[in-house]
Short mmCIF file of C-alpha atoms in Angstrom, two decimals:
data_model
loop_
_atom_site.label_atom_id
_atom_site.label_comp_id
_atom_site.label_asym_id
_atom_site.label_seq_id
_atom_site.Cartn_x
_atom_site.Cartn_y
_atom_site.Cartn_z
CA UNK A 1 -3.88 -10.21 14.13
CA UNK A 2 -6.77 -8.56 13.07
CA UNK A 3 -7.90 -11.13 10.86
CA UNK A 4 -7.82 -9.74 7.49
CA UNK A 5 -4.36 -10.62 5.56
CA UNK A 6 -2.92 -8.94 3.06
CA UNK A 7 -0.21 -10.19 0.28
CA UNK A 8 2.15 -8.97 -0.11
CA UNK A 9 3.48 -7.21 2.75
CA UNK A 10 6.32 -5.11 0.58
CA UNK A 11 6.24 -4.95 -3.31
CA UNK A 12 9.53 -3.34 -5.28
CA UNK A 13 8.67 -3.08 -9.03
CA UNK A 14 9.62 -0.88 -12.05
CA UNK A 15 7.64 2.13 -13.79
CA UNK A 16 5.41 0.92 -16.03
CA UNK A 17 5.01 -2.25 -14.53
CA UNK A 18 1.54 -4.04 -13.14
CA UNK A 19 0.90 -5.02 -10.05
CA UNK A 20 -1.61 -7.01 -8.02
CA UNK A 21 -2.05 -6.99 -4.47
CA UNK A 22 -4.68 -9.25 -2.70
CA UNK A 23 -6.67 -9.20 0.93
CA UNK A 24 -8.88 -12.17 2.56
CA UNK A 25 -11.55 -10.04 4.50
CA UNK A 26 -12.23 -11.38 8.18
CA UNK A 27 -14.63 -14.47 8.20
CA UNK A 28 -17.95 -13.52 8.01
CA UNK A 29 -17.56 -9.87 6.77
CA UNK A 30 -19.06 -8.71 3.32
CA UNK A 31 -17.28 -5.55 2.64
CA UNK A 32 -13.86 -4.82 1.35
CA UNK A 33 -12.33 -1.44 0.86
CA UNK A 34 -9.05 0.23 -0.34
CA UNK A 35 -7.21 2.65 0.65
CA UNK A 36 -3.65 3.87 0.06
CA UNK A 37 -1.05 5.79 2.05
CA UNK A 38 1.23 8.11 1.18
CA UNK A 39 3.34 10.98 3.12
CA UNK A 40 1.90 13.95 1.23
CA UNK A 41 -1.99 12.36 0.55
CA UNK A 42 -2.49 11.09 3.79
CA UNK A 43 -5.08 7.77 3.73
CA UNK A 44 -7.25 8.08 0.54
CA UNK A 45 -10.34 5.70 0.01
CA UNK A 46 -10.00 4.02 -3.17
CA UNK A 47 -12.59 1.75 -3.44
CA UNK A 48 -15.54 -0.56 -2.10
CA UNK A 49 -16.78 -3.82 -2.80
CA UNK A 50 -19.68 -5.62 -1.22
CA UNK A 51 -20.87 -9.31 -1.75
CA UNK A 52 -18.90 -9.03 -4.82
CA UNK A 53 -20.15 -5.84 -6.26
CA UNK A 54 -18.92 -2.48 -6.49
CA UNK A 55 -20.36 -0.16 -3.86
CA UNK A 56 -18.42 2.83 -3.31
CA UNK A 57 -15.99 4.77 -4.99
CA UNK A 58 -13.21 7.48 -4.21
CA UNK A 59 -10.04 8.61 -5.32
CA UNK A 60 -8.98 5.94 -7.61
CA UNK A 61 -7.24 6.37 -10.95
CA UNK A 62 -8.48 4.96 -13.93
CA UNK A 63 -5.24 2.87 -13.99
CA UNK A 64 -6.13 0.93 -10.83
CA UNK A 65 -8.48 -1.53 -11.07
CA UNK A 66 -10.05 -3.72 -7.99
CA UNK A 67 -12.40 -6.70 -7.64
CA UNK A 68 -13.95 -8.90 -5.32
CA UNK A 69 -14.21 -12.69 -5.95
CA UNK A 70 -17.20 -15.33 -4.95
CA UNK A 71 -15.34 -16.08 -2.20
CA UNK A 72 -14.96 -12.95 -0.47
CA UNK A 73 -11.42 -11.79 -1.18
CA UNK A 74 -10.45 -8.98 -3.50
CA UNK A 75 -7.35 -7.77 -5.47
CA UNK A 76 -6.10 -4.54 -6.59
CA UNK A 77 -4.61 -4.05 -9.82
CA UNK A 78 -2.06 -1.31 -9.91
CA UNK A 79 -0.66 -0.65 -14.13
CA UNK A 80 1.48 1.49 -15.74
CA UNK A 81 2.35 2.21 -12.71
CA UNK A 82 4.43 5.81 -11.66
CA UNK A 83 7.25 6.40 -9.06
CA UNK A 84 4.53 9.01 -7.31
CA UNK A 85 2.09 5.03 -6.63
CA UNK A 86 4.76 4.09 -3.76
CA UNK A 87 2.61 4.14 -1.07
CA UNK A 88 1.07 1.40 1.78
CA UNK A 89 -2.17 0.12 0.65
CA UNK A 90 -4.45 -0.83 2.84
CA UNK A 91 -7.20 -3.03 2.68
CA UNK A 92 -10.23 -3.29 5.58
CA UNK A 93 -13.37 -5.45 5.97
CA UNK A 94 -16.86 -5.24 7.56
CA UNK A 95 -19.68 -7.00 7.81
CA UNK A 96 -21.62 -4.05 6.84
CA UNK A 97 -22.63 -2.66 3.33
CA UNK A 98 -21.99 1.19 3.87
CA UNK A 99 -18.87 2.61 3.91
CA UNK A 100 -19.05 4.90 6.77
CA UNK A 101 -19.43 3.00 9.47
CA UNK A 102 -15.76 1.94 10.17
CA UNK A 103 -13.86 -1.08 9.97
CA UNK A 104 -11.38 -3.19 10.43
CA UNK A 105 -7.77 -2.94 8.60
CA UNK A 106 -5.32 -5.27 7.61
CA UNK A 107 -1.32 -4.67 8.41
CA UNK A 108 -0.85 -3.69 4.43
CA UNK A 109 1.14 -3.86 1.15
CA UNK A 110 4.26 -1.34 0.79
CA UNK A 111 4.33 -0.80 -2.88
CA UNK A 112 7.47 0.98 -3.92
CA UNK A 113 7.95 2.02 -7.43
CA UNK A 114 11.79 2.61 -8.71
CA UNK B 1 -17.64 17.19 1.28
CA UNK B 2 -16.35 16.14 4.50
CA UNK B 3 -13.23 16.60 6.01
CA UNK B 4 -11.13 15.88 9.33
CA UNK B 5 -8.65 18.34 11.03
CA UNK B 6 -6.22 17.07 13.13
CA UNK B 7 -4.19 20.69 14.12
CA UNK B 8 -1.08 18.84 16.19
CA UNK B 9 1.12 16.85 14.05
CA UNK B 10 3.31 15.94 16.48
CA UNK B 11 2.72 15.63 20.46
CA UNK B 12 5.33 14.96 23.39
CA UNK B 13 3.86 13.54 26.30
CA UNK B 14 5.87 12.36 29.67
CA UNK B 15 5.12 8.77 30.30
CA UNK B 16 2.49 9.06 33.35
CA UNK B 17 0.85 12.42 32.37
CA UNK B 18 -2.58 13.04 30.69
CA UNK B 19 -3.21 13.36 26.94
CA UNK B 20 -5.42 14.96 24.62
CA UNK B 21 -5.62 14.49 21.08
CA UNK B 22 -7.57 17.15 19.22
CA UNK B 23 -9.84 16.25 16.09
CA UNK B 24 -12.16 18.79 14.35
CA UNK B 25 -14.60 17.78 11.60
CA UNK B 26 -17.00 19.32 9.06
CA UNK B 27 -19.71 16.58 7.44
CA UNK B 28 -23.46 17.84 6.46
CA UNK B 29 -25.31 15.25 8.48
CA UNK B 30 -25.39 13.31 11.78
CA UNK B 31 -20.84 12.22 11.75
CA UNK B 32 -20.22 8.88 12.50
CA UNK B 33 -16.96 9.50 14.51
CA UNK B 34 -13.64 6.99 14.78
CA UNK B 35 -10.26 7.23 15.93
CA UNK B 36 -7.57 4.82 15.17
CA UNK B 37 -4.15 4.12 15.86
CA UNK B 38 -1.27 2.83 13.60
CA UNK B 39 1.89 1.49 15.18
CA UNK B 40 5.00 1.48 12.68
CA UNK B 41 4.92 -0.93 10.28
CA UNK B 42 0.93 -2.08 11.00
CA UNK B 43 -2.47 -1.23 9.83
CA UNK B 44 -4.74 0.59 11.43
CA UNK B 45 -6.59 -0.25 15.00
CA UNK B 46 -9.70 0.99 15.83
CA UNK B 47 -9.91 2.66 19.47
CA UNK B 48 -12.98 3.78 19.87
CA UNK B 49 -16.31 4.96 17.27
CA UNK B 50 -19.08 7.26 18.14
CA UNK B 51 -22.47 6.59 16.29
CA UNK B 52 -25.48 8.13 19.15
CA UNK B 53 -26.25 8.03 22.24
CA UNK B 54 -23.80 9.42 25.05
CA UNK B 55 -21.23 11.83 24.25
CA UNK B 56 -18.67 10.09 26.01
CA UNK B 57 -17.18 7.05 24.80
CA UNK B 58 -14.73 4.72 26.28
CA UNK B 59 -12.58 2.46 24.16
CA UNK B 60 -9.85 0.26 24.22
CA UNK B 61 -6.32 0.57 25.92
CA UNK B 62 -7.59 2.94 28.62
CA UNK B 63 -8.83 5.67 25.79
CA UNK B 64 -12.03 7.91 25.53
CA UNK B 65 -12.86 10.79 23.60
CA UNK B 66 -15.62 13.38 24.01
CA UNK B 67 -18.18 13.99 21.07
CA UNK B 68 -19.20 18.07 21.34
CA UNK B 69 -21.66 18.87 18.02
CA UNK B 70 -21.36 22.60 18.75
CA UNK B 71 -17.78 22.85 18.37
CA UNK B 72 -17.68 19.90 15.85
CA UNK B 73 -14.87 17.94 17.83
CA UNK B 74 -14.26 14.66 19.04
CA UNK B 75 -11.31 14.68 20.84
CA UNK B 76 -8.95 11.38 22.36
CA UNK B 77 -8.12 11.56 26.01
CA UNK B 78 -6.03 9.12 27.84
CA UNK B 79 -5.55 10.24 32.09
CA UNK B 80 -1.93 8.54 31.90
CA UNK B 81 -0.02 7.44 29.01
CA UNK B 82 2.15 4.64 28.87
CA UNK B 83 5.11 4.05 26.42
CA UNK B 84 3.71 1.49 24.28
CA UNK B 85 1.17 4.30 23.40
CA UNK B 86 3.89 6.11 21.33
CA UNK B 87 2.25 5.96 17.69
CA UNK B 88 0.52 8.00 14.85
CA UNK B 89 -3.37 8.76 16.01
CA UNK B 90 -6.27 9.32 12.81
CA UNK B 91 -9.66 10.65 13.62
CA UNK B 92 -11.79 9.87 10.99
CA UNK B 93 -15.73 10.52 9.94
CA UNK B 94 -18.09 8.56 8.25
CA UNK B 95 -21.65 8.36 7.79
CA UNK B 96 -24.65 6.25 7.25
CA UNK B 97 -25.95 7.05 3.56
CA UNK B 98 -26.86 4.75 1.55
CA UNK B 99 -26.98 4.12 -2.03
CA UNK B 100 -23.30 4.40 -2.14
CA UNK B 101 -20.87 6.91 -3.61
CA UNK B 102 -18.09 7.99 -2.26
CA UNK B 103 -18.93 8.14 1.49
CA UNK B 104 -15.35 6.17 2.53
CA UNK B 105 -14.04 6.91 5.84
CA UNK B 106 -12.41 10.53 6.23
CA UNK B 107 -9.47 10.66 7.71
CA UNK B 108 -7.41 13.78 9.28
CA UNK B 109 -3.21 13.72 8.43
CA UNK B 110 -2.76 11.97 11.84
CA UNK B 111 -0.87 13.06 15.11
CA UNK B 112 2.19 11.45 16.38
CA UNK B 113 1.89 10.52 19.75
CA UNK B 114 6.21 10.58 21.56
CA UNK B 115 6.55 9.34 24.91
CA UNK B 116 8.87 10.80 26.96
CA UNK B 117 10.73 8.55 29.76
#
């Protein structure tokens, strides 16, 4: 257990439909980040939050959303979403503010679109 | 913009024999340097991370890897693999600026580690 959970672990929804998918950071660490999986993408950075605020961002689409709540965890809002969205999203934690010093992942959300 | 090379997809290894997992980057300042492993179905575990300092660094599960800034690699190296080992492997770069953007980890397509009894 690496200490930051993710909910859902699998996800089966319909085009068009919204999703959200949530992660509890480890205790004590500050940053969250997305990413998301896929076969043909490889792991893309979506986006960073820190203490609550964005800090970083990378190869999200304007129909994803995130944010990160006074209490540390975050959720990622997935809408109108497309068959090509089925992916694993990952969500990872650290204690510190800038993204590119590594850090620690949860196990995941398989999102599959139909 | 920085990027991450893994050049072996996939890699058969006898259980008992040596391994080396090649990673090539390109990144316009001083790489912070990671590799990671995902078993099926988890996230991702962090081996090992190079920030300074010695170019050789040990990690977890009996793994090092071997920072060289001339041939901008950072290569995973086990002396004997075991078969709980069999897995996908990510190098990945990062870096320390600040002021945000879009500085995220960097991570190569992955290799996938077989075992072979």
């Amino acid at each position: 257990d690496s200490g930051v959970t993710q909910t859902p672990k699998h996800l089966i929804t319909a085009t068009g439909q919204r999703v959200t998918l949530r992660c509890s950071p480890r205790s004590g660490d500050l940053s969250v980040y997305w990413y998301q999986q896929s076969l043909d993408q490889g792991l893309q950075f979506l986006i960073q939050y820190y203490n609550g605020e964005e800090r970083a961002k990378g190869n999200i689409l304007e129909r994803f959303s995130a944010q990160q709540f006074p209490d540390l965890h975050s959720e990622l809002n997935l809408s109108s979403l497309e068959l090509g969205d089925s992916a694993l999203y990952f969500c990872a934690s650290s204690v510190e503010p800038v993204p590119g010093l590594g850090y620690t992942f949860g196990s995941g959300t398989r999102l599959t679109v139909v | 913009a920085q990027s991450v090379t893994q050049p072996d997809i996939h890699i058969t290894v006898s259980e008992g024999a040596s391994l080396e997992l090649r990673c090539n980057y390109s990144y316009g300042a001083t790489p912070y340097l990671f590799w990671y492993v995902q078993s099926p179905g988890q996230g991702l575990q962090l081996l090992l991370k190079y920030f300074s300092g010695d170019t050789l660094v040990q990690g977890i599960k009996g793994f090092e890897a071997e920072f060289k800034r001339s041939q901008s690699s950072f290569n995973l190296r086990k002396p004997s693999v075991h078969w709980s080992d069999a897995a996908e492997y990510f190098c990945a770069v990062g870096g320390d600026r600040s002021g945000g953007g879009a500085d995220g980890l960097t991570f190569g397509k992955g290799t996938h580690l077989i075992i072979q009894p």
